[in-house]
Short mmCIF file of C-alpha atoms in Angstrom, two decimals:
data_model
loop_
_atom_site.label_atom_id
_atom_site.label_comp_id
_atom_site.label_asym_id
_atom_site.label_seq_id
_atom_site.Cartn_x
_atom_site.Cartn_y
_atom_site.Cartn_z
CA MET A 1 73.20 117.98 -121.76
CA ASP A 2 75.49 117.48 -123.97
CA GLY A 3 78.87 118.57 -121.96
CA ALA A 4 77.24 115.67 -119.41
CA HIS A 5 77.00 113.27 -122.50
CA GLY A 6 80.40 114.10 -123.24
CA ALA A 7 81.87 113.37 -119.67
CA ALA A 8 79.85 110.14 -119.56
CA LEU A 9 81.72 109.57 -123.17
CA GLN A 10 84.65 109.94 -122.05
CA LEU A 11 84.93 108.03 -118.85
CA GLN A 12 83.22 105.15 -120.58
CA GLN A 13 85.87 105.14 -123.36
CA LEU A 14 88.51 104.33 -119.98
CA LEU A 15 86.90 101.45 -119.00
CA PRO A 16 87.47 97.97 -121.29
CA THR A 17 86.07 97.84 -124.29
CA SER A 18 85.70 94.22 -123.91
CA SER A 19 82.81 92.39 -121.83
CA ALA A 20 83.82 89.21 -122.86
CA ASP A 21 87.44 88.63 -122.02
CA SER A 22 86.55 90.19 -118.83
CA ALA A 23 86.92 86.40 -116.79
CA SER A 24 90.36 85.84 -118.48
CA GLU A 25 91.85 89.50 -117.40
CA GLY A 26 90.34 88.91 -114.23
CA SER A 27 92.92 85.67 -112.84
CA PHE A 28 95.88 87.24 -115.27
CA SER A 29 95.08 90.70 -113.37
CA TYR A 30 95.36 88.47 -109.85
CA LYS A 31 98.68 86.76 -111.10
CA GLU A 32 100.00 90.02 -111.67
CA ASN A 33 98.47 91.67 -108.31
CA LEU A 34 100.84 88.63 -106.80
CA ILE A 35 103.68 89.06 -108.23
CA GLY A 36 103.89 93.11 -107.77
CA ALA A 37 102.62 92.51 -104.56
CA LEU A 38 105.85 90.17 -104.22
CA LEU A 39 108.39 92.36 -105.60
CA ALA A 40 107.38 95.42 -103.64
CA ILE A 41 107.05 93.27 -100.05
CA PHE A 42 111.04 91.67 -101.59
CA GLY A 43 111.70 95.10 -102.69
CA HIS A 44 110.95 97.29 -98.99
CA LEU A 45 112.73 94.32 -97.21
CA VAL A 46 116.03 94.04 -99.15
CA VAL A 47 115.81 98.44 -99.06
CA SER A 48 115.44 98.00 -95.06
CA ILE A 49 118.23 95.37 -94.25
CA ALA A 50 120.38 97.53 -96.73
CA LEU A 51 119.55 100.25 -94.09
CA ASN A 52 120.56 98.65 -91.23
CA LEU A 53 123.18 97.60 -92.82
CA GLN A 54 124.70 100.71 -93.49
CA LYS A 55 123.91 102.18 -89.82
CA TYR A 56 125.54 98.60 -88.41
CA CYS A 57 128.57 100.25 -90.72
CA HIS A 58 128.30 103.40 -89.10
CA ILE A 59 127.88 102.58 -84.99
CA ARG A 60 130.53 99.61 -85.39
CA LEU A 61 132.87 102.48 -87.12
CA ALA A 62 132.47 105.00 -84.34
CA GLY A 63 132.89 102.95 -81.87
CA SER A 64 136.12 101.61 -82.35
CA LYS A 65 139.79 102.93 -83.68
CA ASP A 66 139.38 102.15 -87.08
CA PRO A 67 140.56 105.26 -88.81
CA ARG A 68 138.88 104.13 -92.55
CA ALA A 69 136.24 106.16 -93.39
CA TYR A 70 132.89 104.59 -93.99
CA PHE A 71 132.68 104.56 -98.11
CA LYS A 72 136.02 101.90 -97.61
CA THR A 73 133.80 99.48 -96.04
CA LYS A 74 132.77 96.50 -97.44
CA THR A 75 129.71 96.30 -95.43
CA TRP A 76 128.65 99.76 -96.15
CA TRP A 77 128.65 98.53 -99.91
CA LEU A 78 127.21 95.39 -99.93
CA GLY A 79 124.34 97.73 -97.62
CA LEU A 80 124.15 100.15 -100.72
CA PHE A 81 124.21 97.03 -103.83
CA LEU A 82 121.11 95.75 -101.85
CA MET A 83 119.58 98.70 -101.70
CA LEU A 84 119.87 99.66 -105.35
CA LEU A 85 118.68 95.80 -105.69
CA GLY A 86 115.19 96.57 -103.00
CA GLU A 87 114.67 100.19 -105.23
CA LEU A 88 114.78 98.26 -108.24
CA GLY A 89 112.04 95.14 -106.94
CA VAL A 90 110.08 98.65 -105.91
CA PHE A 91 110.21 100.00 -109.13
CA ALA A 92 109.46 96.86 -111.19
CA SER A 93 106.19 96.29 -108.70
CA TYR A 94 104.71 99.53 -110.49
CA ALA A 95 104.44 97.73 -114.01
CA PHE A 96 102.62 94.27 -112.36
CA ALA A 97 100.13 95.36 -110.04
CA PRO A 98 97.73 98.56 -109.03
CA LEU A 99 98.93 101.97 -107.59
CA SER A 100 96.58 101.69 -105.16
CA LEU A 101 97.99 98.12 -103.36
CA ILE A 102 101.69 98.70 -103.62
CA VAL A 103 101.84 101.82 -101.71
CA PRO A 104 100.44 101.15 -98.79
CA LEU A 105 103.25 98.21 -98.47
CA SER A 106 105.70 100.05 -98.15
CA ALA A 107 104.50 99.28 -93.99
CA VAL A 108 107.02 96.15 -94.86
CA SER A 109 109.75 98.04 -94.30
CA VAL A 110 108.86 99.41 -91.47
CA ILE A 111 108.06 96.16 -90.07
CA ALA A 112 111.51 94.84 -90.97
CA SER A 113 113.45 97.92 -89.41
CA ALA A 114 111.84 97.94 -86.10
CA ILE A 115 112.18 94.10 -86.02
CA ILE A 116 115.98 93.92 -87.39
CA GLY A 117 116.76 97.08 -84.81
CA ILE A 118 115.73 95.40 -81.89
CA ILE A 119 117.40 92.14 -83.17
CA PHE A 120 120.56 93.42 -84.26
CA ILE A 121 121.11 97.27 -83.81
CA LYS A 122 119.79 98.18 -80.44
CA GLU A 123 121.12 97.73 -76.84
CA LYS A 124 121.47 94.86 -74.85
CA TRP A 125 118.24 94.50 -72.82
CA LYS A 126 117.45 93.05 -69.66
CA PRO A 127 114.00 90.05 -69.17
CA LYS A 128 112.28 91.95 -66.88
CA ASP A 129 112.40 95.28 -69.39
CA PHE A 130 111.39 93.71 -72.51
CA LEU A 131 107.56 93.88 -72.49
CA ARG A 132 107.82 97.11 -70.80
CA ARG A 133 109.96 98.76 -73.81
CA TYR A 134 108.79 96.55 -76.91
CA VAL A 135 105.21 94.85 -76.31
CA LEU A 136 104.20 98.07 -78.24
CA SER A 137 106.47 97.42 -81.37
CA PHE A 138 105.25 93.99 -81.63
CA VAL A 139 101.90 94.89 -81.21
CA GLY A 140 102.31 97.24 -84.14
CA CYS A 141 103.90 94.86 -86.10
CA GLY A 142 100.78 92.59 -85.74
CA LEU A 143 98.74 94.85 -86.87
CA ALA A 144 100.70 96.22 -89.47
CA ILE A 145 101.00 92.42 -90.88
CA VAL A 146 97.41 92.09 -91.13
CA GLY A 147 96.70 94.90 -92.42
CA THR A 148 98.98 94.26 -95.05
CA TYR A 149 97.47 90.42 -95.51
CA LEU A 150 93.99 92.42 -96.05
CA LEU A 151 95.47 95.39 -98.68
CA VAL A 152 97.16 92.52 -100.84
CA THR A 153 93.86 89.91 -100.27
CA PHE A 154 91.42 93.22 -101.23
CA ALA A 155 93.35 95.31 -103.33
CA PRO A 156 91.13 96.32 -106.48
CA ASN A 157 92.00 93.79 -109.28
CA SER A 158 91.72 96.26 -112.36
CA HIS A 159 95.04 96.16 -114.44
CA GLU A 160 95.67 97.45 -117.99
CA LYS A 161 98.78 97.29 -120.18
CA MET A 162 100.78 100.87 -119.75
CA THR A 163 100.70 102.06 -123.77
CA GLY A 164 101.19 105.33 -124.48
CA GLU A 165 97.57 105.73 -125.66
CA ASN A 166 95.99 104.68 -122.25
CA ILE A 167 98.37 107.00 -120.71
CA THR A 168 97.50 109.87 -122.63
CA ARG A 169 94.05 109.03 -122.12
CA HIS A 170 94.26 109.25 -118.72
CA LEU A 171 96.36 112.04 -118.81
CA VAL A 172 93.74 114.25 -120.41
CA SER A 173 90.67 112.81 -118.99
CA TRP A 174 88.25 115.24 -116.79
CA PRO A 175 88.35 113.24 -113.69
CA PHE A 176 92.60 113.99 -113.11
CA LEU A 177 92.50 117.26 -114.79
CA LEU A 178 90.06 118.40 -111.57
CA TYR A 179 92.12 116.28 -109.16
CA MET A 180 95.14 118.20 -110.19
CA LEU A 181 93.48 121.71 -110.38
CA VAL A 182 92.79 120.69 -106.54
CA GLU A 183 96.30 119.41 -105.62
CA ILE A 184 98.29 122.14 -107.47
CA ILE A 185 96.01 125.11 -105.43
CA LEU A 186 96.12 123.74 -101.89
CA PHE A 187 100.15 122.76 -102.55
CA CYS A 188 100.24 126.21 -103.25
CA LEU A 189 98.00 127.51 -100.63
CA LEU A 190 100.80 125.38 -98.07
CA LEU A 191 104.01 127.02 -99.54
CA TYR A 192 102.45 129.78 -98.92
CA PHE A 193 102.18 129.67 -95.48
CA TYR A 194 105.22 127.38 -95.12
CA LYS A 195 107.45 130.24 -96.74
CA GLU A 196 105.68 133.28 -95.73
CA ARG A 197 104.16 132.64 -92.72
CA ASN A 198 106.40 130.05 -91.67
CA ALA A 199 103.76 127.60 -90.87
CA ASN A 200 106.00 124.89 -89.80
CA SER A 201 103.79 121.88 -88.56
CA ILE A 202 104.80 118.60 -89.44
CA ALA A 203 101.65 118.26 -91.04
CA VAL A 204 102.46 121.06 -93.39
CA ILE A 205 105.66 119.72 -94.54
CA LEU A 206 104.71 115.98 -94.36
CA LEU A 207 101.49 117.14 -96.85
CA LEU A 208 103.55 118.80 -99.22
CA VAL A 209 106.07 115.81 -99.61
CA ALA A 210 102.66 113.49 -100.00
CA LEU A 211 100.96 115.64 -102.80
CA LEU A 212 104.61 115.62 -104.56
CA GLY A 213 104.71 111.63 -103.71
CA SER A 214 101.41 111.32 -105.22
CA MET A 215 102.66 112.73 -108.83
CA THR A 216 105.34 110.86 -108.11
CA VAL A 217 104.11 107.04 -107.88
CA VAL A 218 101.74 107.66 -110.81
CA THR A 219 104.85 108.33 -112.62
CA VAL A 220 106.92 105.76 -111.93
CA LYS A 221 103.59 103.51 -112.68
CA ALA A 222 103.70 104.66 -115.94
CA VAL A 223 107.29 104.72 -116.83
CA ALA A 224 107.85 101.14 -114.73
CA GLY A 225 104.70 99.65 -117.85
CA MET A 226 106.26 101.38 -120.36
CA LEU A 227 109.77 100.01 -119.49
CA VAL A 228 107.85 96.59 -119.44
CA LEU A 229 106.58 96.76 -122.36
CA SER A 230 108.85 97.51 -124.45
CA ILE A 231 111.29 94.64 -123.27
CA GLN A 232 108.44 92.14 -123.86
CA GLY A 233 108.81 93.65 -127.58
CA ASN A 234 105.85 96.27 -127.50
CA LEU A 235 108.05 99.31 -128.14
CA GLN A 236 106.73 102.19 -126.18
CA LEU A 237 109.70 104.45 -125.70
CA ASP A 238 109.10 105.97 -129.23
CA TYR A 239 105.63 108.35 -127.37
CA PRO A 240 106.80 111.67 -126.04
CA ILE A 241 104.44 111.28 -123.23
CA PHE A 242 106.75 108.51 -121.63
CA TYR A 243 109.72 111.36 -121.25
CA VAL A 244 107.64 113.72 -119.95
CA MET A 245 105.99 110.97 -116.74
CA PHE A 246 110.48 110.75 -116.20
CA VAL A 247 110.71 113.89 -116.02
CA CYS A 248 108.03 114.26 -113.82
CA MET A 249 109.42 111.17 -111.70
CA VAL A 250 112.47 112.56 -111.66
CA ALA A 251 111.50 116.52 -109.79
CA THR A 252 108.81 115.15 -108.02
CA ALA A 253 111.59 112.84 -106.39
CA VAL A 254 113.93 115.58 -105.60
CA TYR A 255 111.65 117.75 -104.27
CA GLN A 256 110.18 115.28 -101.99
CA ALA A 257 113.74 114.53 -100.92
CA VAL A 258 113.98 118.55 -99.79
CA PHE A 259 111.28 118.97 -98.37
CA LEU A 260 111.99 115.68 -96.03
CA SER A 261 115.45 117.45 -95.82
CA GLN A 262 113.80 120.11 -93.91
CA ALA A 263 111.30 118.03 -91.96
CA SER A 264 113.85 116.19 -90.19
CA GLN A 265 115.85 119.19 -89.17
CA MET A 266 113.25 120.02 -86.67
CA TYR A 267 111.61 116.97 -86.22
CA ASP A 268 112.57 113.23 -85.32
CA SER A 269 112.58 110.67 -87.02
CA SER A 270 109.82 108.42 -86.02
CA LEU A 271 107.74 110.67 -86.33
CA ILE A 272 108.23 111.60 -89.75
CA ALA A 273 108.30 107.83 -90.31
CA SER A 274 104.47 107.57 -88.79
CA VAL A 275 102.80 110.80 -90.31
CA GLY A 276 104.31 111.11 -93.74
CA TYR A 277 103.30 106.92 -94.23
CA ILE A 278 99.91 108.00 -92.89
CA LEU A 279 99.66 111.39 -95.84
CA SER A 280 101.62 110.42 -98.70
CA THR A 281 99.71 106.71 -98.39
CA THR A 282 96.59 108.15 -98.64
CA VAL A 283 96.98 110.74 -100.83
CA ALA A 284 98.81 108.50 -103.36
CA ILE A 285 96.03 106.29 -102.98
CA THR A 286 93.50 108.82 -103.97
CA ALA A 287 95.72 109.87 -107.01
CA GLY A 288 95.85 106.40 -108.32
CA ALA A 289 92.20 106.00 -107.87
CA VAL A 290 91.67 109.35 -110.30
CA PHE A 291 93.99 108.76 -112.62
CA TYR A 292 94.27 104.91 -112.99
CA LEU A 293 90.46 103.95 -112.14
CA ASP A 294 91.53 101.51 -110.11
CA PHE A 295 88.05 101.25 -107.79
CA LEU A 296 85.95 101.36 -110.87
CA GLY A 297 84.06 98.66 -110.67
CA GLU A 298 84.86 97.08 -107.20
CA ASP A 299 82.34 96.36 -105.18
CA VAL A 300 81.30 97.76 -101.67
CA LEU A 301 82.93 94.78 -99.78
CA HIS A 302 86.19 94.80 -101.48
CA ILE A 303 86.80 98.55 -101.12
CA CYS A 304 85.76 98.45 -97.35
CA MET A 305 87.75 95.60 -96.53
CA PHE A 306 90.76 96.96 -98.42
CA ALA A 307 90.08 100.32 -96.85
CA LEU A 308 90.17 98.77 -93.42
CA GLY A 309 93.09 97.24 -93.84
CA CYS A 310 94.93 100.65 -94.78
CA LEU A 311 93.34 101.55 -91.47
CA ILE A 312 95.02 98.55 -89.08
CA ALA A 313 98.33 99.33 -91.18
CA PHE A 314 98.33 102.92 -90.37
CA LEU A 315 97.89 102.09 -86.66
CA GLY A 316 100.42 99.48 -86.89
CA VAL A 317 103.22 101.69 -87.92
CA PHE A 318 102.21 104.56 -85.73
CA LEU A 319 102.36 101.91 -83.04
CA ILE A 320 105.82 100.62 -84.30
CA THR A 321 107.64 104.27 -84.51
CA ARG A 322 106.16 106.11 -81.39
CA ASN A 323 108.00 103.32 -79.07
CA ARG A 324 111.42 104.14 -80.97
CA LYS A 325 113.69 106.06 -79.11
CA LYS A 326 113.83 109.90 -79.79
CA SER A 327 117.16 110.77 -81.04
CA ILE A 328 120.14 112.17 -78.65
CA PRO A 329 122.25 114.76 -79.25
CA PHE A 330 125.90 113.59 -79.89
CA GLU A 331 128.29 114.93 -76.69
CA PRO A 332 131.88 114.97 -76.70
CA TYR A 333 133.30 113.12 -74.22
CA ILE A 334 135.75 116.10 -73.51
CA SER A 335 137.23 117.01 -70.60
CA MET A 336 136.80 121.33 -70.46
CA ASP A 337 139.37 121.73 -67.53
CA ALA A 338 141.79 119.50 -69.82
CA MET A 339 141.35 122.04 -72.73
CA PRO A 340 143.34 125.91 -72.71
CA ALA A 341 140.82 127.04 -75.01
CA CYS A 342 136.80 127.30 -74.75
CA LEU A 343 135.63 123.94 -76.79
CA CYS A 344 131.97 124.63 -78.68
CA ILE A 345 130.58 121.86 -80.71
CA ALA A 346 126.99 121.53 -81.47
CA THR A 347 126.10 118.45 -83.15
CA ARG A 348 122.82 117.61 -84.79
CA CYS A 349 121.42 114.21 -85.91
CA GLN A 350 118.32 113.14 -87.46
CA SER A 351 117.21 110.48 -90.15
CA SER A 352 114.33 109.60 -92.68
CA HIS A 353 114.14 107.16 -95.02
CA LEU A 354 115.85 109.32 -97.95
CA THR A 355 117.71 112.20 -96.17
CA GLN A 356 120.08 112.15 -93.34
CA LEU A 357 121.78 115.69 -91.74
CA VAL A 358 124.60 116.41 -89.93
CA ARG A 359 125.70 119.61 -88.20
CA ILE A 360 129.21 120.03 -86.78
CA VAL A 361 130.32 123.48 -85.51
CA TYR A 362 133.02 124.10 -84.38
CA LYS A 363 135.04 127.23 -82.58
CA SER A 364 138.09 128.25 -80.66
CA LYS A 365 139.63 131.01 -78.99
CA ILE A 366 142.99 130.54 -77.67
CA ASN A 367 143.19 132.77 -73.92
CA LYS A 368 146.68 133.38 -73.61
CA LEU A 369 148.12 133.45 -69.77
#
């Protein structure tokens, strides 16, 4: 009885203590949600434009006789600047809106990449082949837009200031400690099967990425929120929890990139994008609901509509990535008959949102006549 009473008291302490200000806080929280959503949409849109600019730069250099390296072109540096600007917008969005709202909005990047790729980067298409080749992409974009609208409209409206005391209280709460225990056990089991039993399924690798990503977004929201409060005059940088969260954010992001790089060597980037988005979004929303209590106090209708928006966005992203062309290995235009040696070039090119791997193996033997 005492343990149950203590758990209930701890959960009650996490709730807002003043009910008189709930109405005014609700309207202010909705404005913050809108600001965060707009920042996230802007950030993902700019990142998508930046990635396609850099892709266009590589394609243009590969198809010309320009001897310059890609990092010596203005287009590539413009893409890098836009990427940093977009990531800054996404980072700032976590300080304003609930984690459960910001994470699914990464579908905007998939929508923008599909549209930009069709218009500017894809090869020319004939009118009669348009519906056959791009109907799934446009249907997927429509579904993703509808899902995004539902996410923004029915997102959880609870928001609290990311002070050091609030973050510490959430960190030692029993729901999050129990969630962390389950996640650590699951991560260790998946890592064991992946490393020791050679379980190289894409679901195993991307679930590892999703588990790390859930901790990344939790810490990103804490770091971003404390930085914004510090800029506003309420200094939070003297709390040790800020640096703990910052180190965890960097470490989990680095290991995410490692597992994504390994996945990109074995699977197509479109499959990684769709499966990774679904798994990462699901696990991250769960982590936000447990750590920040995003859905606490929300009515059933809002929760169901929010879940419906997630499902529609998942389906839209799946249709968009399903219609993308698979990577084609590079084949050099070299006549073997004209060479005095046996030339073997093996190139494997696959890309993801975070990694791009290019391997070239060159072996040569000269046969003396």
